[in-house]
Short mmCIF file of C-alpha atoms in Angstrom, two decimals:
data_model
loop_
_atom_site.label_atom_id
_atom_site.label_comp_id
_atom_site.label_asym_id
_atom_site.label_seq_id
_atom_site.Cartn_x
_atom_site.Cartn_y
_atom_site.Cartn_z
CA UNK A 201 6.66 -7.84 11.31
CA UNK A 202 9.21 -5.16 11.99
CA UNK A 203 11.46 -6.37 9.23
CA UNK A 204 8.55 -6.79 6.85
CA UNK A 205 6.64 -3.26 7.40
CA UNK A 206 9.82 -1.16 8.04
CA UNK A 207 12.96 -2.67 6.76
CA UNK A 208 11.53 -4.09 3.43
CA UNK A 209 9.73 -0.87 2.62
CA UNK A 210 12.77 1.16 3.46
CA UNK A 211 15.24 -1.15 1.27
CA UNK A 212 12.63 -0.69 -1.71
CA UNK A 213 12.59 3.02 -1.07
CA UNK A 214 16.48 3.22 -1.07
CA UNK A 215 16.70 1.61 -4.46
CA UNK A 216 14.07 4.05 -5.82
CA UNK A 217 15.60 7.04 -4.42
CA UNK A 218 19.19 6.02 -5.68
CA UNK A 219 17.49 5.59 -9.26
CA UNK A 220 15.65 8.91 -9.11
CA UNK A 221 18.74 10.74 -7.61
CA UNK A 222 20.69 9.35 -10.37
CA UNK A 223 18.64 10.81 -13.02
CA UNK A 224 19.13 14.36 -11.81
CA UNK A 225 22.44 14.41 -9.88
CA UNK A 226 24.33 15.94 -12.97
CA UNK A 227 21.67 18.76 -13.25
CA UNK A 228 21.79 19.54 -9.37
CA UNK A 229 23.61 22.51 -7.98
CA UNK A 230 25.70 22.22 -4.70
CA UNK A 231 22.91 23.42 -2.45
CA UNK A 232 20.53 20.81 -3.95
CA UNK A 233 23.22 17.97 -3.74
CA UNK A 234 23.63 19.01 0.00
CA UNK A 235 20.08 18.80 0.64
CA UNK A 236 19.49 15.60 -1.18
CA UNK A 237 22.47 13.82 0.48
CA UNK A 238 21.18 14.98 3.88
CA UNK A 239 17.76 13.67 3.02
CA UNK A 240 18.99 10.20 1.63
CA UNK A 241 21.36 9.83 4.68
CA UNK A 242 18.28 10.22 7.22
CA UNK A 243 16.36 7.60 4.88
CA UNK A 244 19.44 5.24 5.09
CA UNK A 245 19.50 5.75 8.75
CA UNK A 246 15.91 4.47 9.06
CA UNK A 247 16.82 1.44 6.96
CA UNK A 248 19.60 0.66 9.24
CA UNK A 249 17.90 1.36 12.36
CA UNK A 250 14.91 -0.79 11.57
CA UNK A 251 17.03 -3.70 10.35
CA UNK A 252 19.21 -3.69 13.27
CA UNK A 253 16.45 -3.32 15.83
CA UNK A 254 14.37 -6.20 14.10
CA UNK A 255 17.45 -8.47 13.98
CA UNK A 256 18.50 -7.83 17.48
CA UNK A 257 14.77 -8.41 18.96
CA UNK A 258 14.57 -11.53 16.94
CA UNK A 259 17.87 -13.04 18.27
CA UNK A 260 16.84 -11.87 21.82
CA UNK A 261 13.29 -13.14 21.31
CA UNK A 262 11.74 -10.09 22.54
CA UNK A 263 8.77 -8.09 21.76
CA UNK A 264 8.72 -4.55 20.70
CA UNK A 265 8.70 -2.20 23.75
CA UNK A 266 6.64 0.92 23.84
CA UNK A 267 9.74 3.00 23.89
CA UNK A 268 10.68 1.37 20.52
CA UNK A 269 7.36 1.62 19.18
CA UNK A 270 7.35 5.47 19.94
CA UNK A 271 10.67 5.75 18.21
CA UNK A 272 9.03 4.06 15.06
CA UNK A 273 6.16 6.48 15.36
CA UNK A 274 8.17 9.70 15.68
CA UNK A 275 11.43 9.37 13.83
CA UNK A 276 10.06 8.49 10.47
CA UNK A 277 7.41 11.14 10.63
CA UNK A 278 10.19 13.72 11.04
CA UNK A 279 11.71 12.50 8.04
CA UNK A 280 8.82 12.82 6.01
CA UNK A 281 8.02 16.25 7.48
CA UNK A 282 11.55 17.06 6.36
CA UNK A 283 10.88 16.02 3.08
CA UNK A 284 7.87 17.76 2.69
CA UNK A 285 9.61 21.00 3.38
CA UNK A 286 12.95 20.33 1.53
CA UNK A 287 12.18 17.53 -0.86
CA UNK A 288 10.72 19.66 -3.74
CA UNK A 289 13.81 22.04 -3.61
CA UNK A 290 16.09 19.20 -4.62
CA UNK A 291 14.70 18.77 -7.98
CA UNK A 292 16.20 21.10 -10.81
CA UNK A 293 14.04 23.33 -12.60
CA UNK A 294 15.20 22.09 -15.93
CA UNK A 295 14.06 18.45 -15.23
CA UNK A 296 10.83 17.65 -17.18
CA UNK A 297 7.79 16.12 -15.29
CA UNK A 298 7.87 13.07 -17.30
CA UNK A 299 11.44 12.31 -16.37
CA UNK A 300 10.81 12.61 -12.73
CA UNK A 301 7.38 13.66 -11.44
CA UNK A 302 7.56 15.45 -8.25
CA UNK A 303 4.37 13.91 -6.94
CA UNK A 304 5.64 10.24 -7.64
CA UNK A 305 8.81 11.11 -5.79
CA UNK A 306 6.90 12.43 -2.64
CA UNK A 307 4.39 9.66 -3.06
CA UNK A 308 7.29 7.02 -2.72
CA UNK A 309 8.39 8.61 0.43
CA UNK A 310 5.11 8.28 2.05
CA UNK A 311 3.99 5.13 0.64
CA UNK A 312 7.16 3.15 1.95
CA UNK A 313 7.83 5.17 5.03
CA UNK A 314 4.33 5.30 6.38
CA UNK A 315 4.09 1.48 7.05
CA UNK A 316 6.79 2.07 9.85
CA UNK A 317 4.76 4.86 11.41
CA UNK A 318 1.77 2.71 11.05
CA UNK A 319 3.27 -0.24 12.68
CA UNK A 320 4.71 1.84 15.60
CA UNK A 321 1.35 3.37 16.23
CA UNK A 322 -0.34 -0.06 16.05
CA UNK A 323 1.83 -1.30 18.66
CA UNK A 324 1.17 1.61 21.07
CA UNK A 325 -2.56 1.70 20.67
CA UNK A 326 -2.85 -2.14 21.28
CA UNK A 327 -1.07 -1.86 24.51
CA UNK A 328 -3.40 -3.37 27.27
CA UNK A 329 -5.18 -1.12 29.82
CA UNK A 330 -7.45 -1.76 32.79
CA UNK A 331 -10.42 0.13 31.39
CA UNK A 332 -13.46 -1.69 30.70
CA UNK A 333 -14.61 -2.40 26.98
CA UNK A 334 -17.45 0.20 27.14
CA UNK A 335 -15.07 2.98 28.80
CA UNK A 336 -12.33 1.98 26.18
CA UNK A 337 -14.62 2.58 23.21
CA UNK A 338 -15.81 5.92 24.50
CA UNK A 339 -12.23 7.05 25.10
CA UNK A 340 -11.33 6.11 21.39
CA UNK A 341 -14.20 8.04 20.18
CA UNK A 342 -13.31 10.96 22.31
CA UNK A 343 -9.86 10.96 21.14
CA UNK A 344 -11.01 10.72 17.49
CA UNK A 345 -13.25 13.92 17.77
CA UNK A 346 -10.55 15.92 19.60
CA UNK A 347 -8.04 15.34 16.74
CA UNK A 348 -10.55 16.03 14.10
CA UNK A 349 -11.74 19.21 15.47
CA UNK A 350 -8.44 20.37 17.44
CA UNK A 351 -5.79 20.27 14.68
CA UNK A 352 -7.12 23.29 12.91
CA UNK A 353 -6.85 25.69 15.84
CA UNK A 354 -3.53 24.63 16.57
CA UNK A 355 -2.30 25.34 13.08
CA UNK A 356 -3.85 28.85 13.47
CA UNK A 357 -1.76 29.27 16.56
CA UNK A 358 1.45 28.06 14.90
CA UNK A 359 0.84 30.43 11.92
CA UNK A 360 0.32 33.35 14.01
CA UNK A 361 3.06 33.16 16.40
CA UNK A 362 6.06 31.49 14.71
CA UNK A 363 8.05 32.64 11.45
CA UNK A 364 7.38 30.94 8.07
CA UNK A 365 10.17 28.12 7.98
CA UNK A 366 9.51 27.00 11.50
CA UNK A 367 5.77 27.10 11.19
CA UNK A 368 5.62 25.00 7.79
CA UNK A 369 7.70 22.34 9.96
CA UNK A 370 5.41 22.46 12.78
CA UNK A 371 2.23 22.36 10.71
CA UNK A 372 3.38 19.16 9.09
CA UNK A 373 3.98 17.86 12.48
CA UNK A 374 0.55 18.87 13.65
CA UNK A 375 -1.02 16.98 10.89
CA UNK A 376 1.04 13.89 11.81
CA UNK A 377 -0.24 14.17 15.32
CA UNK A 378 -3.89 14.51 14.37
CA UNK A 379 -3.36 11.75 11.98
CA UNK A 380 -1.93 9.32 14.54
CA UNK A 381 -4.68 9.99 16.91
CA UNK A 382 -7.59 9.63 14.36
CA UNK A 383 -6.02 6.40 13.01
CA UNK A 384 -4.96 5.19 16.44
CA UNK A 385 -8.49 5.49 17.88
CA UNK A 386 -10.01 3.73 14.91
CA UNK A 387 -7.38 0.85 15.11
CA UNK A 388 -8.05 0.50 18.80
CA UNK A 389 -11.75 0.20 18.50
CA UNK A 390 -11.54 -2.35 15.68
CA UNK A 391 -8.94 -4.42 17.42
CA UNK A 392 -10.90 -4.32 20.72
CA UNK A 393 -14.15 -5.18 19.18
CA UNK A 394 -12.56 -8.28 17.30
CA UNK A 395 -10.64 -9.32 19.98
CA UNK A 396 -13.84 -9.31 22.17
CA UNK A 397 -16.01 -10.92 19.60
CA UNK A 398 -13.86 -13.49 17.69
CA UNK A 399 -14.32 -16.45 19.89
CA UNK A 400 -17.90 -15.72 21.18
CA UNK A 401 -20.00 -14.16 18.29
CA UNK A 402 -19.73 -15.21 14.62
CA UNK A 403 -22.38 -12.91 13.65
CA UNK A 404 -20.39 -9.83 15.00
CA UNK A 405 -17.10 -10.97 12.95
CA UNK A 406 -19.23 -11.21 9.93
CA UNK A 407 -20.67 -7.90 10.54
CA UNK A 408 -17.39 -6.37 11.08
CA UNK A 409 -16.25 -7.84 7.76
CA UNK A 410 -19.31 -6.51 5.92
CA UNK A 411 -18.49 -2.92 7.27
CA UNK A 412 -14.88 -2.79 6.42
CA UNK A 413 -14.79 -5.14 3.61
CA UNK A 414 -17.78 -4.21 1.52
CA UNK A 415 -20.08 -1.20 2.74
CA UNK A 416 -17.30 1.15 3.64
CA UNK A 417 -14.87 0.20 0.51
CA UNK A 418 -18.08 0.56 -1.72
CA UNK A 419 -18.50 3.99 -0.39
CA UNK A 420 -14.97 5.02 -0.83
CA UNK A 421 -15.08 3.64 -4.38
CA UNK A 422 -17.93 5.91 -4.77
CA UNK A 423 -16.25 8.84 -3.39
CA UNK A 424 -13.28 7.78 -5.61
CA UNK A 425 -15.42 8.08 -8.76
CA UNK A 426 -16.15 11.60 -7.85
CA UNK A 427 -12.71 12.69 -6.38
CA UNK A 428 -10.00 10.38 -7.88
CA UNK A 429 -7.74 10.75 -5.04
CA UNK A 430 -4.87 9.55 -4.69
CA UNK A 431 -5.82 7.88 -7.97
CA UNK A 432 -8.84 6.55 -10.17
CA UNK A 433 -9.43 3.06 -9.07
CA UNK A 434 -12.50 2.85 -11.27
CA UNK A 435 -12.04 -0.65 -13.25
CA UNK A 436 -14.29 -3.56 -13.33
CA UNK A 437 -11.42 -5.74 -11.93
CA UNK A 438 -11.16 -3.84 -8.41
CA UNK A 439 -14.85 -4.04 -7.97
CA UNK A 440 -14.80 -7.85 -8.69
CA UNK A 441 -11.80 -8.39 -6.22
CA UNK A 442 -13.47 -6.18 -3.65
CA UNK A 443 -16.53 -8.31 -3.65
CA UNK A 444 -14.57 -11.47 -3.55
CA UNK A 445 -12.70 -10.01 -0.73
CA UNK A 446 -15.84 -9.25 1.30
CA UNK A 447 -17.23 -12.67 0.78
CA UNK A 448 -14.29 -14.67 2.05
CA UNK A 449 -13.83 -12.34 5.06
CA UNK A 450 -17.68 -12.66 5.75
CA UNK A 451 -17.54 -16.38 5.79
CA UNK A 452 -17.28 -17.80 9.49
CA UNK A 453 -14.61 -20.35 10.59
CA UNK A 454 -16.03 -23.63 10.38
CA UNK A 455 -15.18 -27.14 11.90
CA UNK A 456 -14.76 -29.10 8.67
CA UNK A 457 -11.00 -29.09 7.84
CA UNK A 458 -11.38 -28.91 4.14
CA UNK A 459 -13.89 -26.25 4.09
CA UNK A 460 -11.89 -24.24 6.59
CA UNK A 461 -8.85 -24.57 4.55
CA UNK A 462 -10.77 -23.31 1.42
CA UNK A 463 -12.09 -20.29 3.40
CA UNK A 464 -8.62 -19.47 4.64
CA UNK A 465 -6.98 -20.02 1.29
CA UNK A 466 -9.50 -17.47 -0.31
CA UNK A 467 -8.70 -15.02 2.39
CA UNK A 468 -5.13 -15.52 1.67
CA UNK A 469 -5.60 -15.13 -2.07
CA UNK A 470 -7.44 -11.65 -1.73
CA UNK A 471 -4.94 -10.48 0.86
CA UNK A 472 -2.84 -8.65 -1.74
CA UNK A 473 -5.80 -6.54 -2.54
CA UNK A 474 -6.08 -5.59 0.91
CA UNK A 475 -2.51 -4.97 1.10
CA UNK A 476 -2.23 -2.96 -2.08
CA UNK A 477 -4.97 -0.34 -0.98
CA UNK A 478 -3.21 -0.18 2.38
CA UNK A 479 -0.03 0.94 0.74
CA UNK A 480 -1.80 3.03 -1.65
CA UNK A 481 -3.78 4.94 0.95
CA UNK A 482 -1.24 5.02 3.93
CA UNK A 483 0.72 7.59 1.84
CA UNK A 484 -2.08 9.84 2.18
CA UNK A 485 -3.20 9.30 5.68
CA UNK A 486 -1.27 12.55 7.18
CA UNK A 487 -3.98 14.47 5.22
CA UNK A 488 -6.70 12.48 6.65
CA UNK A 489 -7.75 15.10 9.26
CA UNK A 490 -7.69 17.72 6.31
CA UNK A 491 -9.75 15.53 4.30
CA UNK A 492 -12.14 14.75 7.08
CA UNK A 493 -12.60 18.66 7.75
CA UNK A 494 -13.11 19.50 3.98
CA UNK A 495 -15.35 16.43 3.14
CA UNK A 496 -16.97 14.32 5.64
CA UNK A 497 -16.59 11.23 3.66
CA UNK A 498 -12.80 11.97 4.06
CA UNK A 499 -13.01 9.61 6.92
CA UNK A 500 -13.13 6.73 4.28
CA UNK A 501 -9.08 7.19 4.05
CA UNK A 502 -8.76 5.51 7.33
CA UNK A 503 -10.67 2.30 6.17
CA UNK A 504 -8.11 0.60 4.44
CA UNK A 505 -5.59 0.46 7.33
CA UNK A 506 -8.39 -0.85 9.60
CA UNK A 507 -9.22 -3.46 6.99
CA UNK A 508 -5.62 -4.33 6.90
CA UNK A 509 -5.73 -5.11 10.61
CA UNK A 510 -8.75 -7.09 10.35
CA UNK A 511 -7.72 -9.05 7.36
CA UNK A 512 -4.33 -9.78 8.79
CA UNK A 513 -5.99 -11.00 12.24
CA UNK A 514 -8.33 -13.20 10.18
CA UNK A 515 -5.30 -14.80 8.26
CA UNK A 516 -3.22 -15.29 11.49
CA UNK A 517 -6.19 -16.97 13.44
CA UNK A 518 -6.91 -19.19 10.35
CA UNK A 519 -3.35 -20.24 10.22
CA UNK A 520 -3.39 -21.29 13.97
CA UNK A 521 -6.37 -23.24 13.41
CA UNK A 522 -4.58 -24.87 10.17
CA UNK A 523 -1.57 -25.89 12.19
CA UNK A 524 -3.56 -27.58 14.97
CA UNK A 525 -2.00 -30.88 14.30
CA UNK A 526 1.40 -29.18 14.76
CA UNK A 527 2.58 -29.45 10.85
CA UNK A 528 3.19 -25.69 9.65
CA UNK A 529 5.08 -26.28 6.44
CA UNK A 530 2.22 -27.63 4.35
CA UNK A 531 -0.39 -24.60 5.39
CA UNK A 532 2.36 -22.07 5.17
CA UNK A 533 3.30 -23.17 1.63
CA UNK A 534 -0.29 -23.26 0.55
CA UNK A 535 -1.01 -19.82 1.98
CA UNK A 536 2.05 -18.24 0.35
CA UNK A 537 1.06 -19.81 -3.00
CA UNK A 538 -2.62 -18.42 -2.37
CA UNK A 539 -1.21 -15.02 -1.77
CA UNK A 540 0.85 -15.10 -5.05
CA UNK A 541 -2.36 -15.66 -7.24
CA UNK A 542 -3.13 -12.04 -7.78
CA UNK A 543 0.52 -10.68 -8.37
CA UNK A 544 0.94 -13.63 -10.79
CA UNK A 545 -2.21 -12.66 -12.54
CA UNK A 546 -1.00 -8.98 -13.08
CA UNK A 547 2.43 -10.07 -14.33
CA UNK A 548 1.15 -12.59 -16.57
CA UNK A 549 -1.29 -10.04 -18.08
CA UNK A 550 1.55 -7.50 -18.37
CA UNK A 551 3.64 -10.12 -20.20
CA UNK A 552 1.00 -11.02 -22.55
CA UNK A 553 0.29 -7.20 -23.50
CA UNK A 554 3.84 -6.83 -24.18
CA UNK A 555 3.93 -9.83 -26.50
CA UNK A 556 0.73 -8.74 -28.24
CA UNK A 557 2.01 -5.37 -28.77
CA UNK A 558 5.47 -6.30 -30.15
CA UNK A 559 3.62 -8.79 -32.49
CA UNK A 560 1.31 -5.92 -33.88
CA UNK A 561 4.45 -3.65 -34.29
CA UNK A 562 6.33 -6.32 -36.17
CA UNK A 563 3.42 -6.97 -38.43
CA UNK A 564 2.70 -3.25 -39.12
CA UNK A 565 6.24 -2.34 -40.04
CA UNK A 566 7.40 -5.67 -41.58
CA UNK A 567 4.40 -6.54 -43.84
CA UNK A 568 4.26 -9.79 -45.82
CA UNK A 569 3.83 -8.70 -49.49
CA UNK A 570 1.53 -11.51 -50.32
CA UNK A 571 -2.41 -11.89 -50.40
CA UNK A 572 -2.35 -14.70 -47.72
CA UNK A 573 -0.64 -12.21 -45.13
CA UNK A 574 -2.21 -12.03 -41.81
CA UNK A 575 -1.72 -11.24 -38.27
CA UNK A 576 -1.33 -14.07 -36.05
CA UNK A 577 -2.07 -12.15 -32.60
CA UNK A 578 -5.30 -11.15 -30.92
CA UNK A 579 -6.56 -7.78 -32.29
CA UNK A 580 -8.90 -7.22 -29.47
CA UNK A 581 -5.96 -7.59 -27.01
CA UNK A 582 -3.99 -5.38 -28.97
CA UNK A 583 -6.71 -2.59 -28.93
CA UNK A 584 -7.20 -3.20 -25.22
CA UNK A 585 -3.52 -2.66 -24.58
CA UNK A 586 -3.39 0.43 -26.80
CA UNK A 587 -6.31 1.94 -25.02
CA UNK A 588 -4.57 1.01 -21.51
CA UNK A 589 -1.28 2.87 -22.52
CA UNK A 590 -3.48 5.76 -23.99
CA UNK A 591 -5.09 6.19 -20.68
CA UNK A 592 -1.92 5.75 -18.58
CA UNK A 593 -0.38 8.65 -20.72
CA UNK A 594 -3.50 10.97 -20.00
CA UNK A 595 -2.84 10.42 -16.32
CA UNK A 596 -4.69 7.25 -15.58
CA UNK A 597 -2.04 5.82 -13.28
CA UNK A 598 -2.44 3.29 -10.63
CA UNK A 599 0.01 3.52 -7.69
CA UNK A 600 2.92 0.81 -8.16
CA UNK A 601 0.74 -1.30 -10.58
CA UNK A 602 1.46 1.12 -13.71
CA UNK A 603 5.02 1.73 -12.66
CA UNK A 604 5.45 -2.07 -12.70
CA UNK A 605 3.44 -2.43 -15.87
CA UNK A 606 5.67 0.10 -17.69
CA UNK A 607 8.78 -1.67 -16.10
CA UNK A 608 7.65 -5.11 -17.46
CA UNK A 609 7.09 -3.32 -20.97
CA UNK A 610 10.79 -2.25 -20.88
CA UNK A 611 12.39 -5.48 -19.95
CA UNK A 612 13.00 -7.68 -23.01
CA UNK A 613 13.74 -10.92 -21.08
CA UNK A 614 9.92 -11.19 -20.26
CA UNK A 615 8.93 -11.09 -24.07
CA UNK A 616 9.59 -14.96 -24.46
CA UNK A 617 7.67 -15.70 -21.09
CA UNK A 618 4.83 -13.50 -22.60
CA UNK A 619 4.56 -15.56 -25.45
CA UNK A 620 4.40 -18.79 -23.42
CA UNK A 621 1.82 -17.33 -21.04
CA UNK A 622 -0.32 -16.02 -24.22
CA UNK A 623 -0.25 -19.75 -25.74
#
């Protein structure tokens, strides 16, 4: 899990930072290059540290200790705070926004570094205690309320007593601490309830799935319609997959092996949806206390991480049931294939859009001068693609998906595959 939630995102972030840096390197002055190299070296150190730690623990077959989990929580948080303070200054003033949007650069840092922070926090909040379940729940609620209402007075003290550069850095750290306490309390509550009820009360698990999978995400989508933050997710496909995800999570574990496998594969198939929204909203978790203070519904920002933990737990428990006869390869292969359904669908749609748009361009600029000339493509699909491109140009960008869609459109090698998929 450390390699998947820390090393892999950091590797992707390294490639993205290298690409973005190469675009503006020649336009940067000496000071900007120095700050950029310091931040990039810090990020490379995060990548190397997580990789080495994960490999060593895997070889030694040891679990992550609380000390290592604390390092995973604190060190990436310091990197993000440093990037917030210095990152905007490394982009030259002459670089246009379309070439390197500053908000996109910042989003990449948070979206691909916060999973490491999340994993370290999760390992810490799930440490066993001697408290009773009821006391544990009340402790989590108390920590949550203290974090929500305590960060603003702390910031007021910092602003009043410290100089501006130091105050800006400590304000970012304060938000991180408040976020960690809020999210940790919510994760502790979710995990404790799931652990207590998963083997004794089917209705309780279905109720948790109803709240985390349908009611709270639906409320979040309603809030997103009014406040499109961090992006507008108001598409029919999102609502459809949201409903399917909730249905599969609400279905209980059954004894029939074939029906159990169908439910489990359905949960695997919708897992990329949960993972996507986890990555999309984990980047804005540091501003969760601010969002909750400004708007009470801002607490919904914490729902995707809680849903991610719950969904992952359901898949892990289902996999343990699937391998009760000792054979792991077949269930694992089926689960991986199910998880690839949604990404494959998005990739196929992008390839078909590219093929149809290229066919329309060829027809428009190279017409046949005869009465029987006609367009062999799908005009409805072309119109839908043009509307999608227009909306993206006007700012309707989905995190990661829009970037992937644009990258697919620029890759010529996918044109032939798009023709095959469209056929």
